[in-house]
Amino acid sequence: DAGVIQSPRHEVTEMGQEVTLRCKPISGHNSLFWYRQTMMRGLELLIYFNNNVPIDDSGMPEDRFSAKMPNASFSTLKIQPSEPRDSAVYFCASSSTGVEGTQYFGPGTRLLVL
Amino acid sequence: QQQVKQSPQSLIVQKGGIPIINCAYENTAFDYFPWYQQFPGKGPALLIAIRPDVSEKKEGRFTISFNKSAKQFSLHIMDSQPGDSATYFCAASKGGYQKVTFGTGTKLQVIP
């Protein structure tokens, strides 16, 4: 199994640009999570999906952030417009209910907004 | 609201020492307490987990101690090795295991 796949691994963009992060969960997993990690705030849950449906988006910082999961094998996190304070490592994780919900994390996307 | 408090923020021990990382939670509805290990440049990975119906769980050199009445749990690493140098996150979740609340992390350095 390839594990959770995220792309790109690194992204450098200028303030005001649109950023799209992509995630492919582990096949067969029915829950998908997006996290943001910074030194100041640690690991924050932004949003999670169950069976492709958004369940809790209370962690999404503001309307500039949006996430979609059009099918069981793909999700996107979009930031439009991006700001320097969005610079962080963004992780995608997936899990399967019934196996004590262990979350398997991807390698992360390191985003730098100049 | 910080629902899972973790300490210390960083820890340095000599090889062979026993680092201890402590966590406290507020929500009594939490019923699953995993620990995740994160190496630089990698995503967190599950290390060990415990349910509140047991007071201790061991897996290899890693032990979780759980005190339900105090709403505290801790991770002990026996005979620590330089390869254990990583950031450790405690976490908690309730019913359905889906939404996990993470602690702030402890950066452990094991010196040879």
Short mmCIF file of N, CA and C in Angstrom, two decimals, chain B residues 14-109:
data_model
loop_
_atom_site.label_atom_id
_atom_site.label_comp_id
_atom_site.label_asym_id
_atom_site.label_seq_id
_atom_site.Cartn_x
_atom_site.Cartn_y
_atom_site.Cartn_z
N GLN B 14 19.70 11.34 28.29
CA GLN B 14 20.83 10.53 27.86
C GLN B 14 20.32 9.18 27.37
N LYS B 15 21.05 8.59 26.46
CA LYS B 15 20.73 7.24 26.00
C LYS B 15 20.59 6.31 27.20
N GLY B 16 19.53 5.51 27.18
CA GLY B 16 19.27 4.59 28.29
C GLY B 16 18.34 5.18 29.34
N GLY B 17 18.13 6.48 29.31
CA GLY B 17 17.23 7.13 30.26
C GLY B 17 15.77 6.83 29.96
N ILE B 18 14.90 7.28 30.87
CA ILE B 18 13.46 7.01 30.72
C ILE B 18 12.71 8.34 30.64
N PRO B 19 12.54 8.88 29.44
CA PRO B 19 11.77 10.13 29.32
C PRO B 19 10.29 9.86 29.62
N ILE B 20 9.67 10.82 30.26
CA ILE B 20 8.24 10.71 30.60
C ILE B 20 7.54 11.97 30.08
N ILE B 21 6.48 11.75 29.33
CA ILE B 21 5.69 12.84 28.77
C ILE B 21 4.29 12.74 29.35
N ASN B 22 3.78 13.85 29.84
CA ASN B 22 2.51 13.85 30.54
C ASN B 22 1.42 14.60 29.77
N CYS B 23 0.21 14.08 29.90
CA CYS B 23 -0.94 14.74 29.27
C CYS B 23 -2.12 14.73 30.23
N ALA B 24 -2.95 15.76 30.12
CA ALA B 24 -4.16 15.86 30.92
C ALA B 24 -5.30 16.27 30.01
N TYR B 25 -6.46 15.73 30.28
CA TYR B 25 -7.62 16.06 29.45
C TYR B 25 -8.76 16.54 30.33
N GLU B 26 -9.71 17.21 29.69
CA GLU B 26 -10.84 17.78 30.43
C GLU B 26 -12.16 17.05 30.16
N ASN B 27 -12.32 16.61 28.93
CA ASN B 27 -13.59 16.04 28.51
C ASN B 27 -13.70 14.58 28.94
N THR B 28 -14.58 14.27 29.88
CA THR B 28 -14.72 12.91 30.38
C THR B 28 -15.36 11.98 29.36
N ALA B 29 -15.84 12.52 28.26
CA ALA B 29 -16.41 11.68 27.20
C ALA B 29 -15.33 11.04 26.33
N PHE B 30 -14.10 11.51 26.44
CA PHE B 30 -13.01 10.90 25.67
C PHE B 30 -12.87 9.44 26.09
N ASP B 31 -12.73 8.54 25.10
CA ASP B 31 -12.61 7.13 25.44
C ASP B 31 -11.52 6.41 24.65
N TYR B 32 -10.67 7.17 24.01
CA TYR B 32 -9.56 6.56 23.25
C TYR B 32 -8.42 7.54 23.27
N PHE B 33 -7.22 7.04 23.68
CA PHE B 33 -6.09 7.94 23.91
C PHE B 33 -4.86 7.41 23.17
N PRO B 34 -4.64 7.88 21.95
CA PRO B 34 -3.46 7.44 21.19
C PRO B 34 -2.27 8.37 21.39
N TRP B 35 -1.10 7.84 21.17
CA TRP B 35 0.12 8.64 21.10
C TRP B 35 0.66 8.51 19.68
N TYR B 36 1.08 9.66 19.14
CA TYR B 36 1.67 9.68 17.81
C TYR B 36 3.12 10.15 17.91
N GLN B 37 3.94 9.59 17.02
CA GLN B 37 5.36 9.93 16.94
C GLN B 37 5.61 10.58 15.59
N GLN B 38 6.32 11.69 15.59
CA GLN B 38 6.59 12.40 14.34
C GLN B 38 8.09 12.69 14.21
N PHE B 39 8.67 12.18 13.13
CA PHE B 39 10.06 12.49 12.81
C PHE B 39 10.11 13.71 11.88
N PRO B 40 11.22 14.45 11.90
CA PRO B 40 11.31 15.65 11.06
C PRO B 40 11.01 15.36 9.60
N GLY B 41 10.17 16.18 9.00
CA GLY B 41 9.83 16.02 7.59
C GLY B 41 8.82 14.94 7.30
N LYS B 42 8.28 14.33 8.33
CA LYS B 42 7.30 13.25 8.15
C LYS B 42 5.99 13.59 8.83
N GLY B 43 4.95 12.86 8.46
CA GLY B 43 3.69 13.02 9.15
C GLY B 43 3.69 12.21 10.44
N PRO B 44 2.83 12.57 11.40
CA PRO B 44 2.73 11.78 12.63
C PRO B 44 2.29 10.34 12.33
N ALA B 45 2.73 9.41 13.14
CA ALA B 45 2.37 8.01 12.99
C ALA B 45 1.98 7.45 14.35
N LEU B 46 0.94 6.62 14.36
CA LEU B 46 0.48 6.04 15.62
C LEU B 46 1.58 5.20 16.25
N LEU B 47 1.81 5.43 17.55
CA LEU B 47 2.84 4.71 18.29
C LEU B 47 2.19 3.65 19.20
N ILE B 48 1.24 4.07 19.99
CA ILE B 48 0.59 3.21 20.96
C ILE B 48 -0.68 3.91 21.41
N ALA B 49 -1.68 3.15 21.84
CA ALA B 49 -2.94 3.75 22.26
C ALA B 49 -3.52 2.97 23.43
N ILE B 50 -4.39 3.64 24.20
CA ILE B 50 -4.99 3.00 25.36
C ILE B 50 -6.44 3.40 25.49
N ARG B 51 -7.25 2.51 26.07
CA ARG B 51 -8.63 2.81 26.43
C ARG B 51 -8.69 3.05 27.92
N PRO B 52 -9.68 3.79 28.42
CA PRO B 52 -9.72 4.13 29.85
C PRO B 52 -10.07 2.98 30.78
N ASP B 53 -10.34 1.80 30.24
CA ASP B 53 -10.68 0.67 31.11
C ASP B 53 -9.46 -0.08 31.61
N VAL B 54 -8.26 0.35 31.18
CA VAL B 54 -7.02 -0.23 31.68
C VAL B 54 -6.12 0.88 32.19
N SER B 55 -5.25 0.54 33.14
CA SER B 55 -4.39 1.57 33.73
C SER B 55 -3.00 1.62 33.10
N GLU B 56 -2.67 0.58 32.34
CA GLU B 56 -1.34 0.57 31.75
C GLU B 56 -1.34 -0.29 30.49
N LYS B 57 -0.54 0.14 29.52
CA LYS B 57 -0.37 -0.66 28.31
C LYS B 57 1.08 -0.56 27.86
N LYS B 58 1.67 -1.72 27.55
CA LYS B 58 3.06 -1.76 27.11
C LYS B 58 3.15 -2.30 25.70
N GLU B 59 4.01 -1.67 24.91
CA GLU B 59 4.34 -2.21 23.60
C GLU B 59 5.83 -1.98 23.39
N GLY B 60 6.58 -3.05 23.55
CA GLY B 60 8.02 -2.92 23.44
C GLY B 60 8.58 -2.04 24.55
N ARG B 61 9.31 -1.00 24.16
CA ARG B 61 9.89 -0.10 25.17
C ARG B 61 8.96 1.05 25.55
N PHE B 62 7.79 1.09 24.94
CA PHE B 62 6.84 2.19 25.17
C PHE B 62 5.70 1.74 26.09
N THR B 63 5.42 2.56 27.11
CA THR B 63 4.37 2.26 28.07
C THR B 63 3.50 3.48 28.27
N ILE B 64 2.19 3.26 28.23
CA ILE B 64 1.24 4.31 28.60
C ILE B 64 0.70 3.98 29.99
N SER B 65 0.73 4.99 30.86
CA SER B 65 0.07 4.88 32.16
C SER B 65 -1.14 5.78 32.15
N PHE B 66 -2.27 5.28 32.65
CA PHE B 66 -3.52 6.02 32.57
C PHE B 66 -4.16 6.13 33.94
N ASN B 67 -4.53 7.34 34.33
CA ASN B 67 -5.20 7.60 35.60
C ASN B 67 -6.53 8.26 35.31
N LYS B 68 -7.58 7.44 35.28
CA LYS B 68 -8.90 7.95 34.88
C LYS B 68 -9.43 9.00 35.86
N SER B 69 -9.25 8.77 37.15
CA SER B 69 -9.81 9.70 38.15
C SER B 69 -9.14 11.07 38.07
N ALA B 70 -7.86 11.07 37.75
CA ALA B 70 -7.14 12.33 37.62
C ALA B 70 -7.22 12.91 36.22
N LYS B 71 -7.76 12.15 35.29
CA LYS B 71 -7.85 12.56 33.88
C LYS B 71 -6.47 12.90 33.34
N GLN B 72 -5.54 11.97 33.61
CA GLN B 72 -4.17 12.16 33.16
C GLN B 72 -3.65 10.86 32.56
N PHE B 73 -2.74 10.99 31.61
CA PHE B 73 -2.06 9.83 31.07
C PHE B 73 -0.67 10.24 30.64
N SER B 74 0.23 9.26 30.61
CA SER B 74 1.62 9.58 30.33
C SER B 74 2.27 8.50 29.49
N LEU B 75 3.32 8.90 28.80
CA LEU B 75 4.10 7.98 27.97
C LEU B 75 5.49 7.86 28.58
N HIS B 76 5.92 6.61 28.78
CA HIS B 76 7.27 6.34 29.27
C HIS B 76 8.02 5.57 28.18
N ILE B 77 9.26 5.96 27.94
CA ILE B 77 10.08 5.25 26.97
C ILE B 77 11.25 4.63 27.71
N MET B 78 11.22 3.32 27.82
CA MET B 78 12.29 2.60 28.54
C MET B 78 13.54 2.50 27.66
N ASP B 79 14.71 2.54 28.32
CA ASP B 79 15.97 2.37 27.59
C ASP B 79 15.98 3.20 26.31
N SER B 80 15.78 4.49 26.44
CA SER B 80 15.64 5.35 25.26
C SER B 80 16.91 5.33 24.40
N GLN B 81 16.70 5.45 23.11
CA GLN B 81 17.76 5.39 22.11
C GLN B 81 17.77 6.67 21.27
N PRO B 82 18.91 7.02 20.68
CA PRO B 82 18.94 8.21 19.81
C PRO B 82 17.89 8.16 18.71
N GLY B 83 17.55 6.98 18.24
CA GLY B 83 16.53 6.83 17.20
C GLY B 83 15.13 7.17 17.68
N ASP B 84 14.95 7.34 18.99
CA ASP B 84 13.65 7.74 19.54
C ASP B 84 13.47 9.26 19.49
N SER B 85 14.53 9.97 19.10
CA SER B 85 14.45 11.42 19.02
C SER B 85 13.40 11.80 17.98
N ALA B 86 12.36 12.49 18.44
CA ALA B 86 11.20 12.81 17.60
C ALA B 86 10.29 13.72 18.41
N THR B 87 9.21 14.13 17.79
CA THR B 87 8.17 14.86 18.52
C THR B 87 7.03 13.90 18.81
N TYR B 88 6.57 13.92 20.04
CA TYR B 88 5.52 13.00 20.48
C TYR B 88 4.25 13.80 20.80
N PHE B 89 3.14 13.33 20.28
CA PHE B 89 1.85 13.97 20.52
C PHE B 89 0.94 13.00 21.25
N CYS B 90 0.36 13.44 22.35
CA CYS B 90 -0.74 12.69 22.92
C CYS B 90 -2.02 13.18 22.25
N ALA B 91 -3.06 12.39 22.35
CA ALA B 91 -4.32 12.76 21.71
C ALA B 91 -5.47 12.07 22.42
N ALA B 92 -6.66 12.53 22.11
CA ALA B 92 -7.86 11.93 22.70
C ALA B 92 -9.01 12.05 21.73
N SER B 93 -9.90 11.07 21.80
CA SER B 93 -11.09 11.13 20.95
C SER B 93 -12.24 10.46 21.69
N LYS B 94 -13.43 10.66 21.15
CA LYS B 94 -14.62 10.07 21.77
C LYS B 94 -15.51 9.48 20.71
N GLY B 95 -16.21 8.45 21.10
CA GLY B 95 -17.21 7.78 20.30
C GLY B 95 -17.07 7.87 18.80
N GLY B 96 -16.73 6.82 18.14
CA GLY B 96 -16.58 6.85 16.70
C GLY B 96 -15.18 7.05 16.25
N TYR B 97 -14.28 7.43 17.18
CA TYR B 97 -12.84 7.50 16.93
C TYR B 97 -12.46 8.43 15.79
N GLN B 98 -13.35 9.27 15.34
CA GLN B 98 -13.01 10.01 14.14
C GLN B 98 -12.29 11.31 14.41
N LYS B 99 -12.88 12.17 15.21
CA LYS B 99 -12.25 13.46 15.46
C LYS B 99 -11.30 13.31 16.63
N VAL B 100 -10.03 13.58 16.39
CA VAL B 100 -9.00 13.42 17.41
C VAL B 100 -8.49 14.79 17.82
N THR B 101 -8.41 15.02 19.12
CA THR B 101 -7.84 16.26 19.63
C THR B 101 -6.40 15.99 20.06
N PHE B 102 -5.46 16.73 19.49
CA PHE B 102 -4.05 16.51 19.77
C PHE B 102 -3.53 17.46 20.84
N GLY B 103 -2.56 16.97 21.62
CA GLY B 103 -1.81 17.85 22.51
C GLY B 103 -0.84 18.68 21.68
N THR B 104 -0.10 19.54 22.35
CA THR B 104 0.77 20.49 21.66
C THR B 104 2.12 19.90 21.24
N GLY B 105 2.42 18.69 21.68
CA GLY B 105 3.64 18.02 21.26
C GLY B 105 4.81 18.21 22.22
N THR B 106 5.66 17.19 22.29
CA THR B 106 6.89 17.23 23.08
C THR B 106 8.04 16.81 22.18
N LYS B 107 9.01 17.70 22.04
CA LYS B 107 10.18 17.38 21.23
C LYS B 107 11.22 16.70 22.11
N LEU B 108 11.46 15.43 21.81
CA LEU B 108 12.39 14.62 22.59
C LEU B 108 13.71 14.49 21.85
N GLN B 109 14.80 14.72 22.58
CA GLN B 109 16.13 14.48 22.05
C GLN B 109 16.86 13.51 22.97
#
